[in-house]
CSV table of C-alpha atoms in Angstrom, one decimal:
chain,number,residue,atom,x,y,z
A,156,UNK,CA,20.9,-15.6,-0.3
A,157,UNK,CA,19.3,-18.9,-1.0
A,158,UNK,CA,18.9,-19.4,2.7
A,159,UNK,CA,17.0,-16.1,3.1
A,160,UNK,CA,14.9,-17.0,0.0
A,161,UNK,CA,13.9,-20.3,1.6
A,162,UNK,CA,12.8,-18.7,4.9
A,163,UNK,CA,11.0,-15.9,3.0
A,164,UNK,CA,9.0,-18.4,1.0
A,165,UNK,CA,8.4,-20.7,3.9
A,166,UNK,CA,7.3,-17.7,5.9
A,167,UNK,CA,4.8,-16.7,3.1
A,168,UNK,CA,3.5,-20.2,2.6
A,169,UNK,CA,2.5,-20.1,6.2
A,170,UNK,CA,0.5,-16.9,5.9
A,171,UNK,CA,-3.0,-17.0,4.9
A,172,UNK,CA,-2.8,-14.3,2.4
A,173,UNK,CA,-0.9,-16.4,-0.1
A,174,UNK,CA,-3.8,-18.8,0.1
A,175,UNK,CA,-6.5,-16.3,-0.2
A,176,UNK,CA,-4.6,-14.9,-3.2
A,177,UNK,CA,-4.4,-18.4,-4.6
A,178,UNK,CA,-8.0,-19.2,-4.0
A,179,UNK,CA,-9.0,-15.9,-5.5
A,180,UNK,CA,-7.3,-16.9,-8.8
A,181,UNK,CA,-8.6,-20.4,-8.7
A,182,UNK,CA,-12.3,-19.1,-8.5
A,183,UNK,CA,-11.6,-16.4,-11.0
A,184,UNK,CA,-10.3,-19.0,-13.5
A,185,UNK,CA,-13.3,-21.3,-13.1
A,186,UNK,CA,-15.8,-18.5,-13.1
A,187,UNK,CA,-14.3,-16.9,-16.4
A,188,UNK,CA,-14.2,-20.2,-18.2
A,189,UNK,CA,-17.9,-21.0,-17.0
A,190,UNK,CA,-19.0,-17.6,-18.2
A,191,UNK,CA,-17.0,-17.6,-21.6
A,192,UNK,CA,-17.1,-21.1,-22.3
A,193,UNK,CA,-14.1,-20.4,-24.7
A,194,UNK,CA,-10.6,-20.3,-23.7
A,195,UNK,CA,-9.5,-17.5,-26.0
A,196,UNK,CA,-12.3,-15.3,-24.7
A,197,UNK,CA,-11.5,-16.3,-21.2
A,198,UNK,CA,-7.9,-15.2,-21.6
A,199,UNK,CA,-8.8,-11.8,-23.1
A,200,UNK,CA,-11.1,-11.1,-20.1
A,201,UNK,CA,-8.5,-12.4,-17.7
A,202,UNK,CA,-5.8,-10.2,-19.3
A,203,UNK,CA,-7.9,-7.0,-18.3
A,204,UNK,CA,-8.1,-8.2,-14.8
A,205,UNK,CA,-4.5,-9.5,-14.3
A,206,UNK,CA,-3.0,-6.3,-15.7
A,207,UNK,CA,-4.6,-4.2,-13.1
A,208,UNK,CA,-4.8,-6.6,-10.3
A,209,UNK,CA,-1.4,-8.3,-10.1
A,210,UNK,CA,0.4,-4.9,-9.8
A,211,UNK,CA,-2.0,-4.0,-6.9
A,212,UNK,CA,-1.5,-7.2,-5.2
A,213,UNK,CA,2.2,-7.0,-5.7
A,214,UNK,CA,2.5,-3.6,-4.3
A,215,UNK,CA,0.3,-4.3,-1.2
A,216,UNK,CA,2.2,-7.6,-0.6
A,217,UNK,CA,5.6,-6.0,-1.2
A,218,UNK,CA,5.0,-3.1,1.3
A,219,UNK,CA,3.3,-5.4,3.9
A,220,UNK,CA,6.1,-8.0,3.8
A,221,UNK,CA,8.8,-5.4,4.2
A,222,UNK,CA,7.1,-3.9,7.3
A,223,UNK,CA,6.0,-7.1,8.7
A,224,UNK,CA,9.5,-8.7,8.5
A,225,UNK,CA,11.3,-5.7,9.9
A,226,UNK,CA,12.1,-7.6,13.0
A,227,UNK,CA,13.2,-10.6,11.2
A,228,UNK,CA,15.4,-8.4,9.1
A,229,UNK,CA,17.0,-6.8,12.1
A,230,UNK,CA,17.9,-10.2,13.4
A,231,UNK,CA,19.5,-11.1,9.9
A,232,UNK,CA,21.5,-8.0,9.9
A,233,UNK,CA,23.5,-9.0,13.0
A,234,UNK,CA,24.4,-12.2,11.4
A,235,UNK,CA,27.4,-12.8,8.9
A,236,UNK,CA,25.2,-12.2,5.8
A,237,UNK,CA,25.7,-9.6,3.2
A,238,UNK,CA,22.9,-6.8,3.3
A,239,UNK,CA,22.1,-7.2,-0.4
A,240,UNK,CA,21.5,-10.9,-0.1
A,241,UNK,CA,19.1,-10.3,2.7
A,242,UNK,CA,17.0,-7.9,0.7
A,243,UNK,CA,17.4,-9.7,-2.5
A,244,UNK,CA,16.4,-13.0,-0.9
A,245,UNK,CA,13.2,-11.4,0.6
A,246,UNK,CA,12.4,-9.6,-2.6
A,247,UNK,CA,12.6,-12.7,-4.8
A,248,UNK,CA,10.8,-14.8,-2.1
A,249,UNK,CA,7.7,-12.4,-2.3
A,250,UNK,CA,7.7,-12.1,-6.0
A,251,UNK,CA,8.2,-15.9,-6.5
A,252,UNK,CA,5.4,-16.9,-4.1
A,253,UNK,CA,3.0,-14.4,-5.6
A,254,UNK,CA,3.9,-15.7,-9.1
A,255,UNK,CA,3.5,-19.3,-8.0
A,256,UNK,CA,-0.2,-18.4,-6.6
A,257,UNK,CA,-0.9,-17.0,-10.0
A,258,UNK,CA,0.5,-19.8,-12.0
A,259,UNK,CA,-1.3,-22.5,-9.9
A,260,UNK,CA,-4.4,-20.7,-9.3
A,261,UNK,CA,-5.1,-20.0,-12.9
A,262,UNK,CA,-3.4,-23.1,-14.1
A,263,UNK,CA,-5.7,-25.6,-12.5
A,264,UNK,CA,-9.0,-24.3,-14.1
A,265,UNK,CA,-7.4,-23.9,-17.4
A,266,UNK,CA,-5.7,-27.4,-17.6
A,267,UNK,CA,-9.0,-29.0,-16.3
A,268,UNK,CA,-10.7,-27.2,-19.2
A,269,UNK,CA,-8.5,-28.7,-21.7
A,270,UNK,CA,-5.7,-26.0,-22.1
A,271,UNK,CA,-3.1,-28.5,-23.4
A,272,UNK,CA,-5.3,-29.6,-26.3
A,273,UNK,CA,-6.2,-26.1,-27.3
A,274,UNK,CA,-4.2,-23.7,-29.6
A,275,UNK,CA,-4.3,-21.1,-27.0
A,276,UNK,CA,-1.6,-22.5,-24.6
A,277,UNK,CA,1.0,-20.0,-25.9
A,278,UNK,CA,-1.3,-17.2,-25.1
A,279,UNK,CA,-1.9,-18.5,-21.8
A,280,UNK,CA,1.8,-18.9,-21.1
A,281,UNK,CA,2.4,-15.3,-22.3
A,282,UNK,CA,-0.3,-14.2,-20.0
A,283,UNK,CA,1.4,-15.9,-17.0
A,284,UNK,CA,4.6,-14.6,-18.1
A,285,UNK,CA,3.3,-11.1,-18.1
A,286,UNK,CA,1.7,-11.7,-14.8
A,287,UNK,CA,5.0,-12.7,-13.3
A,288,UNK,CA,6.8,-9.7,-14.8
A,289,UNK,CA,4.1,-7.4,-13.3
A,290,UNK,CA,4.6,-9.1,-9.9
A,291,UNK,CA,8.3,-8.7,-9.9
A,292,UNK,CA,8.2,-5.1,-11.1
A,293,UNK,CA,5.7,-3.9,-8.7
A,294,UNK,CA,7.0,-5.8,-5.6
A,295,UNK,CA,10.4,-4.2,-6.4
A,296,UNK,CA,8.8,-0.7,-6.6
A,297,UNK,CA,6.9,-1.2,-3.4
A,298,UNK,CA,10.2,-2.5,-1.7
A,299,UNK,CA,11.9,0.7,-2.8
A,300,UNK,CA,9.1,2.8,-1.4
A,301,UNK,CA,9.1,0.9,1.9
A,302,UNK,CA,12.9,1.0,2.3
A,303,UNK,CA,12.7,4.8,1.9
A,304,UNK,CA,9.8,5.3,4.3
A,305,UNK,CA,10.0,4.6,8.0
A,306,UNK,CA,6.4,5.2,8.7
A,307,UNK,CA,4.2,2.2,7.8
A,308,UNK,CA,1.1,4.4,7.0
A,309,UNK,CA,3.0,6.7,4.8
A,310,UNK,CA,4.8,3.8,3.0
A,311,UNK,CA,1.3,2.2,2.3
A,312,UNK,CA,0.0,5.5,1.1
A,313,UNK,CA,2.8,6.1,-1.3
A,314,UNK,CA,2.6,2.5,-2.6
A,315,UNK,CA,-1.0,2.7,-3.4
A,316,UNK,CA,-0.6,6.1,-4.9
A,317,UNK,CA,2.2,4.5,-7.3
A,318,UNK,CA,-0.1,1.8,-8.3
A,319,UNK,CA,-3.1,4.3,-8.9
A,320,UNK,CA,-0.6,6.3,-10.9
A,321,UNK,CA,0.4,3.4,-13.2
A,322,UNK,CA,-3.0,1.8,-13.4
A,323,UNK,CA,-5.3,4.7,-13.9
A,324,UNK,CA,-3.9,8.3,-13.8
A,325,UNK,CA,-1.1,7.7,-16.3
A,326,UNK,CA,-3.6,6.6,-18.9
A,327,UNK,CA,-5.9,9.4,-18.1
A,328,UNK,CA,-3.1,12.1,-18.5
A,329,UNK,CA,-2.0,10.2,-21.7
A,330,UNK,CA,-5.4,10.4,-23.2
A,331,UNK,CA,-5.9,14.0,-22.3
A,332,UNK,CA,-2.5,14.9,-24.0
A,333,UNK,CA,-3.4,13.0,-27.0
A,334,UNK,CA,-6.7,14.9,-27.2
A,335,UNK,CA,-5.2,18.3,-26.5
A,336,UNK,CA,-2.3,17.9,-29.0
A,337,UNK,CA,-4.1,16.0,-31.6
A,338,UNK,CA,-2.9,18.3,-34.4
A,339,UNK,CA,0.7,17.1,-33.9
A,340,UNK,CA,2.2,14.0,-34.9
A,341,UNK,CA,2.2,12.0,-31.6
A,342,UNK,CA,3.4,8.6,-32.7
A,343,UNK,CA,6.9,8.9,-31.1
A,344,UNK,CA,5.6,10.5,-27.9
A,345,UNK,CA,3.1,7.8,-27.6
A,346,UNK,CA,5.6,5.2,-28.2
A,347,UNK,CA,8.0,6.5,-25.6
A,348,UNK,CA,5.3,7.2,-23.1
A,349,UNK,CA,4.2,3.7,-23.2
A,350,UNK,CA,7.6,2.4,-22.3
A,351,UNK,CA,7.3,4.4,-19.1
A,352,UNK,CA,4.4,2.4,-17.8
A,353,UNK,CA,4.9,-1.4,-17.4
A,354,UNK,CA,1.1,-1.9,-17.2
A,355,UNK,CA,0.5,-0.3,-20.6
A,356,UNK,CA,3.4,-2.2,-21.9
A,357,UNK,CA,2.1,-5.7,-20.7
A,358,UNK,CA,-1.4,-4.9,-22.2
A,359,UNK,CA,0.2,-4.1,-25.6
A,360,UNK,CA,2.5,-7.2,-25.2
A,361,UNK,CA,-0.4,-9.6,-25.0
A,362,UNK,CA,-2.7,-7.9,-27.5
A,363,UNK,CA,0.1,-8.0,-30.0
A,364,UNK,CA,0.4,-11.7,-29.5
A,365,UNK,CA,-3.4,-12.3,-29.5
A,366,UNK,CA,-3.6,-10.2,-32.6
A,367,UNK,CA,-6.8,-8.4,-31.7
A,368,UNK,CA,-6.3,-5.0,-33.3
A,369,UNK,CA,-9.7,-3.8,-32.2
A,370,UNK,CA,-8.5,-3.9,-28.6
A,371,UNK,CA,-5.0,-2.5,-29.4
A,372,UNK,CA,-5.9,1.1,-28.9
A,373,UNK,CA,-3.8,4.1,-30.0
A,374,UNK,CA,-0.6,3.1,-28.5
A,375,UNK,CA,-0.8,-0.4,-29.4
A,376,UNK,CA,-1.6,0.4,-33.1
A,377,UNK,CA,1.5,2.7,-33.2
A,378,UNK,CA,3.4,0.0,-31.6
A,379,UNK,CA,2.4,-2.5,-34.1
A,380,UNK,CA,3.0,-0.2,-37.0
A,381,UNK,CA,6.4,0.8,-35.7
A,382,UNK,CA,7.7,-2.5,-34.8
A,383,UNK,CA,5.7,-5.0,-36.2
A,384,UNK,CA,4.4,-8.0,-34.2
A,385,UNK,CA,7.5,-10.1,-33.4
A,386,UNK,CA,10.0,-7.2,-33.0
A,387,UNK,CA,7.3,-5.5,-30.9
A,388,UNK,CA,7.1,-8.5,-28.7
A,389,UNK,CA,10.8,-8.5,-28.3
A,390,UNK,CA,11.1,-4.8,-27.6
A,391,UNK,CA,8.3,-4.9,-24.9
A,392,UNK,CA,9.7,-7.9,-23.2
A,393,UNK,CA,13.3,-6.4,-23.0
A,394,UNK,CA,11.8,-3.1,-21.6
A,395,UNK,CA,9.7,-5.0,-19.1
A,396,UNK,CA,13.1,-6.7,-18.1
A,397,UNK,CA,14.6,-3.4,-17.6
A,398,UNK,CA,11.6,-2.3,-15.4
A,399,UNK,CA,12.6,-5.3,-13.2
A,400,UNK,CA,16.4,-4.7,-13.2
A,401,UNK,CA,16.4,-1.0,-12.3
A,402,UNK,CA,14.2,-1.1,-9.2
A,403,UNK,CA,16.1,-4.2,-8.0
A,404,UNK,CA,19.4,-2.3,-8.5
A,405,UNK,CA,17.8,0.7,-6.5
A,406,UNK,CA,16.8,-1.9,-3.7
A,407,UNK,CA,20.5,-3.0,-3.4
A,408,UNK,CA,21.7,0.6,-3.6
A,409,UNK,CA,19.3,1.9,-0.9
A,410,UNK,CA,19.6,-1.0,1.5
A,411,UNK,CA,23.4,-0.7,1.3
A,412,UNK,CA,23.2,2.8,2.7
A,413,UNK,CA,20.3,2.5,5.2
A,414,UNK,CA,20.6,2.7,8.9
A,415,UNK,CA,18.7,0.1,11.0
B,246,UNK,CA,41.3,-5.8,19.3
B,247,UNK,CA,38.6,-3.2,18.6
B,248,UNK,CA,39.7,0.2,17.3
B,249,UNK,CA,37.4,2.9,16.6
B,250,UNK,CA,38.8,6.0,14.9
B,251,UNK,CA,37.2,9.4,14.6
B,252,UNK,CA,33.7,8.0,14.1
B,253,UNK,CA,31.0,10.5,13.1
B,254,UNK,CA,27.2,9.8,12.7
B,255,UNK,CA,24.3,12.1,12.2
B,256,UNK,CA,20.6,11.3,12.0
B,257,UNK,CA,19.3,14.2,10.1
B,258,UNK,CA,20.3,17.3,12.1
B,259,UNK,CA,21.0,15.3,15.4
B,260,UNK,CA,24.7,14.5,15.9
B,261,UNK,CA,25.0,11.3,17.7
B,262,UNK,CA,28.5,10.4,17.4
B,263,UNK,CA,31.0,13.2,17.1
B,264,UNK,CA,34.5,12.2,16.3
B,265,UNK,CA,34.6,9.2,18.8
B,266,UNK,CA,37.8,7.4,19.4
B,267,UNK,CA,38.0,4.2,21.3
B,268,UNK,CA,40.4,1.3,21.7
B,269,UNK,CA,39.3,-1.8,23.5
B,270,UNK,CA,41.7,-4.5,24.2
B,271,UNK,CA,41.1,-8.3,24.0
B,272,UNK,CA,39.5,-9.9,27.1
B,273,UNK,CA,37.4,-8.6,29.8
B,274,UNK,CA,34.1,-6.9,30.4
B,275,UNK,CA,33.5,-3.4,29.3
B,276,UNK,CA,30.5,-1.4,30.4
B,277,UNK,CA,29.5,1.2,27.9
B,278,UNK,CA,27.7,3.9,29.9
B,279,UNK,CA,26.1,7.1,29.3
B,280,UNK,CA,22.8,9.2,29.6
B,281,UNK,CA,19.7,8.3,27.3
B,282,UNK,CA,20.5,9.2,23.7
B,283,UNK,CA,24.3,9.4,24.3
B,284,UNK,CA,24.9,7.2,21.3
B,285,UNK,CA,25.6,3.8,22.9
B,286,UNK,CA,23.3,1.8,20.8
B,287,UNK,CA,24.5,3.7,17.6
B,288,UNK,CA,28.0,2.9,18.5
B,289,UNK,CA,27.2,-0.8,18.9
B,290,UNK,CA,25.1,-0.7,15.7
B,291,UNK,CA,28.1,0.8,13.8
B,292,UNK,CA,30.2,-1.9,15.1
B,293,UNK,CA,27.8,-4.5,13.8
B,294,UNK,CA,27.4,-2.7,10.4
B,295,UNK,CA,23.6,-1.9,11.1
B,296,UNK,CA,24.3,1.7,11.1
B,297,UNK,CA,26.7,3.2,8.6
B,298,UNK,CA,28.8,5.9,9.9
B,299,UNK,CA,29.3,9.2,8.0
B,300,UNK,CA,33.0,9.3,8.7
B,301,UNK,CA,35.7,7.3,10.5
B,302,UNK,CA,36.7,3.7,10.7
B,303,UNK,CA,36.2,0.6,12.8
B,304,UNK,CA,38.9,-1.8,12.9
B,305,UNK,CA,38.5,-5.4,14.3
B,306,UNK,CA,41.9,-7.4,14.7
B,307,UNK,CA,43.2,-4.6,12.5
B,308,UNK,CA,40.8,-5.1,9.6
B,309,UNK,CA,38.1,-2.5,8.7
B,310,UNK,CA,34.7,-3.8,9.3
B,311,UNK,CA,32.8,-1.2,7.2
B,312,UNK,CA,30.9,-2.8,4.3
B,313,UNK,CA,32.1,-6.3,5.3
B,314,UNK,CA,29.9,-9.1,6.5
B,315,UNK,CA,31.9,-12.2,7.3
B,316,UNK,CA,33.4,-10.7,10.4
B,317,UNK,CA,29.9,-10.9,12.2
B,318,UNK,CA,30.4,-14.7,12.4
B,319,UNK,CA,32.7,-14.0,15.2
B,320,UNK,CA,30.3,-11.6,17.2
B,321,UNK,CA,27.5,-12.6,19.4
B,322,UNK,CA,25.0,-9.7,19.5
B,323,UNK,CA,22.1,-9.2,22.0
B,324,UNK,CA,19.7,-6.5,20.7
B,325,UNK,CA,18.1,-4.1,23.0
B,326,UNK,CA,14.6,-5.1,22.2
B,327,UNK,CA,13.8,-8.6,21.6
B,328,UNK,CA,11.8,-8.4,18.4
B,329,UNK,CA,11.4,-11.8,16.9
B,330,UNK,CA,9.1,-12.8,14.0
B,331,UNK,CA,5.9,-13.8,15.9
B,332,UNK,CA,4.7,-16.7,13.8
B,333,UNK,CA,7.8,-18.9,14.5
B,334,UNK,CA,8.2,-21.2,17.5
B,335,UNK,CA,11.2,-20.9,19.7
B,336,UNK,CA,12.8,-24.2,18.3
B,337,UNK,CA,12.3,-22.9,14.8
B,338,UNK,CA,14.0,-19.7,15.6
B,339,UNK,CA,16.9,-21.4,17.2
B,340,UNK,CA,17.3,-23.7,14.2
B,341,UNK,CA,17.1,-20.9,11.8
B,342,UNK,CA,19.7,-18.8,13.5
B,343,UNK,CA,21.9,-21.9,13.7
B,344,UNK,CA,21.4,-22.4,10.0
B,345,UNK,CA,22.3,-18.8,9.2
B,346,UNK,CA,25.6,-19.1,10.9
B,347,UNK,CA,28.4,-21.2,9.7
B,348,UNK,CA,29.6,-22.3,13.1
B,349,UNK,CA,28.6,-24.9,15.7
B,350,UNK,CA,26.1,-23.9,18.4
B,351,UNK,CA,25.2,-25.5,21.6
B,352,UNK,CA,21.9,-24.3,22.8
B,353,UNK,CA,21.0,-27.3,25.3
B,354,UNK,CA,22.7,-26.1,28.4
B,355,UNK,CA,21.3,-22.8,28.0
B,356,UNK,CA,17.8,-24.1,27.5
B,357,UNK,CA,18.2,-25.8,30.9
B,358,UNK,CA,19.8,-22.8,32.6
B,359,UNK,CA,17.1,-20.4,31.7
B,360,UNK,CA,14.2,-23.0,32.0
B,361,UNK,CA,13.1,-22.6,28.5
B,362,UNK,CA,12.1,-26.2,27.8
B,363,UNK,CA,8.3,-25.7,28.4
B,364,UNK,CA,8.5,-22.7,25.8
B,365,UNK,CA,10.2,-24.4,23.0
B,366,UNK,CA,7.1,-25.4,21.0
B,367,UNK,CA,5.3,-22.1,21.7
B,368,UNK,CA,5.1,-19.2,19.2
B,369,UNK,CA,7.3,-16.3,19.9
B,370,UNK,CA,4.5,-13.8,19.7
B,371,UNK,CA,2.8,-15.6,22.7
B,372,UNK,CA,5.7,-15.3,24.9
B,373,UNK,CA,6.0,-12.7,27.8
B,374,UNK,CA,8.6,-10.0,27.8
B,375,UNK,CA,11.0,-11.7,30.2
B,376,UNK,CA,10.8,-15.1,28.3
B,377,UNK,CA,11.5,-13.5,25.0
B,378,UNK,CA,14.7,-11.7,26.7
B,379,UNK,CA,15.7,-15.4,27.7
B,380,UNK,CA,15.3,-16.5,24.2
B,381,UNK,CA,17.3,-13.5,23.1
B,382,UNK,CA,20.1,-14.5,25.6
B,383,UNK,CA,20.1,-18.0,24.5
B,384,UNK,CA,20.5,-17.0,20.8
B,385,UNK,CA,23.4,-14.7,21.8
B,386,UNK,CA,25.3,-17.2,24.1
B,387,UNK,CA,24.8,-20.4,22.1
B,388,UNK,CA,27.7,-19.5,19.7
B,389,UNK,CA,31.3,-19.5,20.7
B,390,UNK,CA,32.6,-16.1,19.5
B,391,UNK,CA,35.5,-13.8,20.7
B,392,UNK,CA,33.4,-10.7,20.8
B,393,UNK,CA,30.1,-10.6,22.7
B,394,UNK,CA,28.0,-7.4,22.7
B,395,UNK,CA,25.0,-7.1,25.1
B,396,UNK,CA,22.7,-4.1,24.8
B,397,UNK,CA,20.6,-3.8,28.0
B,398,UNK,CA,20.8,-7.5,28.9
B,399,UNK,CA,19.0,-7.3,32.1
B,400,UNK,CA,15.7,-5.8,30.7
B,401,UNK,CA,12.8,-7.8,32.0
B,402,UNK,CA,14.7,-10.6,33.7
B,403,UNK,CA,13.7,-12.0,37.0
B,404,UNK,CA,16.3,-12.3,39.9
B,405,UNK,CA,17.0,-16.0,39.2
B,406,UNK,CA,17.5,-15.4,35.5
B,407,UNK,CA,19.7,-12.4,36.3
B,408,UNK,CA,22.0,-14.5,38.5
B,409,UNK,CA,22.3,-17.1,35.7
B,410,UNK,CA,23.1,-14.2,33.3
B,411,UNK,CA,25.7,-12.9,35.5
B,412,UNK,CA,27.3,-16.4,35.9
B,413,UNK,CA,27.1,-17.0,32.1
B,414,UNK,CA,29.0,-13.7,31.5
B,415,UNK,CA,31.5,-14.5,34.0
B,416,UNK,CA,32.2,-17.9,32.3
B,417,UNK,CA,32.7,-16.2,29.0
B,418,UNK,CA,35.0,-13.8,30.5
B,419,UNK,CA,37.1,-16.7,31.9
B,420,UNK,CA,37.4,-18.1,28.4
B,421,UNK,CA,39.1,-14.9,27.4
B,422,UNK,CA,36.2,-13.3,25.6
B,423,UNK,CA,35.8,-9.6,25.0
B,424,UNK,CA,32.4,-8.5,26.4
B,425,UNK,CA,30.7,-5.2,25.8
B,426,UNK,CA,27.7,-4.4,27.8
B,427,UNK,CA,25.4,-1.2,27.9
B,428,UNK,CA,23.1,-0.9,30.9
B,429,UNK,CA,21.6,1.6,33.1
B,430,UNK,CA,21.7,-0.6,36.2
B,431,UNK,CA,24.8,0.5,38.1
B,432,UNK,CA,25.0,-2.3,40.7
B,433,UNK,CA,25.3,-4.6,37.6
B,434,UNK,CA,28.3,-2.5,36.3
B,435,UNK,CA,29.8,-2.4,39.9
B,436,UNK,CA,29.6,-6.0,40.1
B,437,UNK,CA,30.7,-7.1,36.7
B,438,UNK,CA,32.6,-4.5,34.6
B,439,UNK,CA,36.5,-4.4,34.6
B,440,UNK,CA,36.4,-1.2,32.7
B,441,UNK,CA,33.9,1.7,32.1
B,442,UNK,CA,33.6,3.7,29.0
B,443,UNK,CA,31.5,6.8,29.5
B,444,UNK,CA,29.9,8.4,26.4
B,445,UNK,CA,28.6,11.9,26.5
B,446,UNK,CA,27.6,14.0,23.5
B,447,UNK,CA,29.0,11.5,21.0
B,448,UNK,CA,32.5,11.2,22.5
B,449,UNK,CA,34.2,9.3,25.1
B,450,UNK,CA,34.1,11.3,28.3
B,451,UNK,CA,35.8,8.9,30.6
B,452,UNK,CA,37.5,5.5,30.2
B,453,UNK,CA,39.0,3.6,33.0
B,454,UNK,CA,38.2,1.2,35.9
B,455,UNK,CA,35.4,1.6,38.2
B,456,UNK,CA,37.9,2.4,41.0
B,457,UNK,CA,39.5,5.2,38.9
B,458,UNK,CA,36.1,6.7,38.3
B,459,UNK,CA,35.2,6.8,41.9
B,460,UNK,CA,38.6,8.4,42.8
B,461,UNK,CA,38.3,11.0,39.9
B,462,UNK,CA,34.8,12.0,41.1
B,463,UNK,CA,35.4,11.8,44.8
B,464,UNK,CA,32.3,9.5,45.3
B,465,UNK,CA,32.3,6.2,46.9
B,466,UNK,CA,29.1,5.1,45.2
B,467,UNK,CA,29.2,4.3,41.4
B,468,UNK,CA,25.7,5.6,40.8
B,469,UNK,CA,26.7,9.0,42.3
B,470,UNK,CA,29.9,9.0,40.5
B,471,UNK,CA,28.1,8.5,37.2
B,472,UNK,CA,25.5,11.2,38.1
B,473,UNK,CA,28.5,13.4,38.9
B,474,UNK,CA,29.9,12.9,35.5
B,475,UNK,CA,26.6,13.6,33.8
B,476,UNK,CA,25.8,16.8,36.0
B,477,UNK,CA,29.3,18.2,35.5
B,478,UNK,CA,28.5,18.2,31.8
B,479,UNK,CA,25.4,20.2,32.2
B,480,UNK,CA,27.0,22.9,34.4
C-alpha cells in the first residue's frame, strides 16, 4: 500500500492542481491577515471559508483523481497487489496531498505573522485538524460515488450534489424544520441531526473551542448545553472520525466486489 | 495447470459466461477464439481477478485464485487496450512496474528488439498507438513468469514488430511457458497456436488442435473453419 501511496502523491505533486490549491490558500491566508490585522479574527473568517471550501475541493479532487487514474488502476489490478491496498493507497494519497496544501498554504502566512508567539496557535491547529478531517471525509465520500458510477459526468454530478446537500441544503431543511416544529422540544433532534452532517459538526467543533457563543447558532448552543465544552469537543471529534472510517470501509467493500 | 470450473458471470442482464469449464495443461500456446462479445476478455479478466465471477472457481496449480493477489506475480498480462497514465515517461512507467512486482525484470533486450530506445524519455500520452502497444509488450515480456496472457497482442503493430512478437512468443514457449492468446487474426493462430479454445455463448464450443478443427469442419482454411463454427451456431 505504501508504494501505491507514494506513486499517488508523486503523481499529484506533478499535477498543477495541487499547486493552484496551495497558492490559493497562500493568497487567502495573506489577504485575510492583511484585512483583519488580528490573528483571532482571521481564524474566524477562515473557518467560514474552510468549512465550505475544503469539502468542495475534496469532493472534486476525489472524483477527478479516481476517473483520471482509471488506466493506472487497471495496470495495478493486474499486478500482485491486493485490491484494497490499491484503493486505500490512492485515497490516502489524495487526502494527504490536499491536507498538505492546506497546512503549508495557510501555515506560511500565519507563521510569518507571528503565529508561534500568539495565543491562538491552538485555535489555528484545530482549524487545520478540522480541515484535514473534512478533506479525508469528502474525498472518501467522493471515492464512494466514483466507484459506484461508471459514467464520469454522472459521477461528477452526484458528487457536487452530495457537497451541495451537506453544505447548503441540509442547513436549509434543518432551519425550516426547526421553524415549523418550534412548538416541540427539538434539542435532541437538533443534536442528532448535527451528527449527520460533518460540515455542521466541524463548525460547532471550532466554535466551541473559540468560545464565541454569538456564532454558535442553535445547534451549537444545544451542543454546548448538552455536553459542555471539553466533552463536546471530544464527542464531535469522535463522530468526525466515524465519518472518515465508515466511508473508507465502504470504499474497501465496493472495490472488493467491482469488475474492471 | 489452469482449471476453470463451472464459471458464471452476468453483467446486468447480459450473460457473458454461462457455466464455462476449461482445463489448460502446462506449456504451449493456446488461442482463445470466439466472435465479438463471446466472453474472451471476461474469461481472462476473471483469471486475473479483475472481474469477479458470480459462481464457479478458478484453480491455478490446484489453488483457487479468487480473492487472492499474490498469484498474479507469476502471470504476465498484456491488456487489450494500452491505456497508460499519460503524464509518465516510458522509463518511469517501466521502473514503476518493476518496483511493484517482487521479481527481477530485464527490459533491455526488449527495448532493443522493439526499437524503443528513442522513446524512453517521452511521455506516454505523446506516443502513437503502435508504440504504446510495443511498450505494452515490453512490460509484459520483461518478467519471467510461467503463465503469459496476451489479449489481442497484434493490435497496431507494424510487420517488423509483428515478426519480433512471434519470435518472442516462440522463445517463451520453448522455455516451457503456458501462453494464452486472444486474437481475431487467423493466420496468426494458424502459425502460432498449439491448441484452439473456441468460446461461444459463454461456453467452450470447441477445444483441440488446429488440425482437429479443420477435420471436424471439413474446411482446409482455418478462417473458414472458424466461420463455419460461428455460422453453425446461428442456424
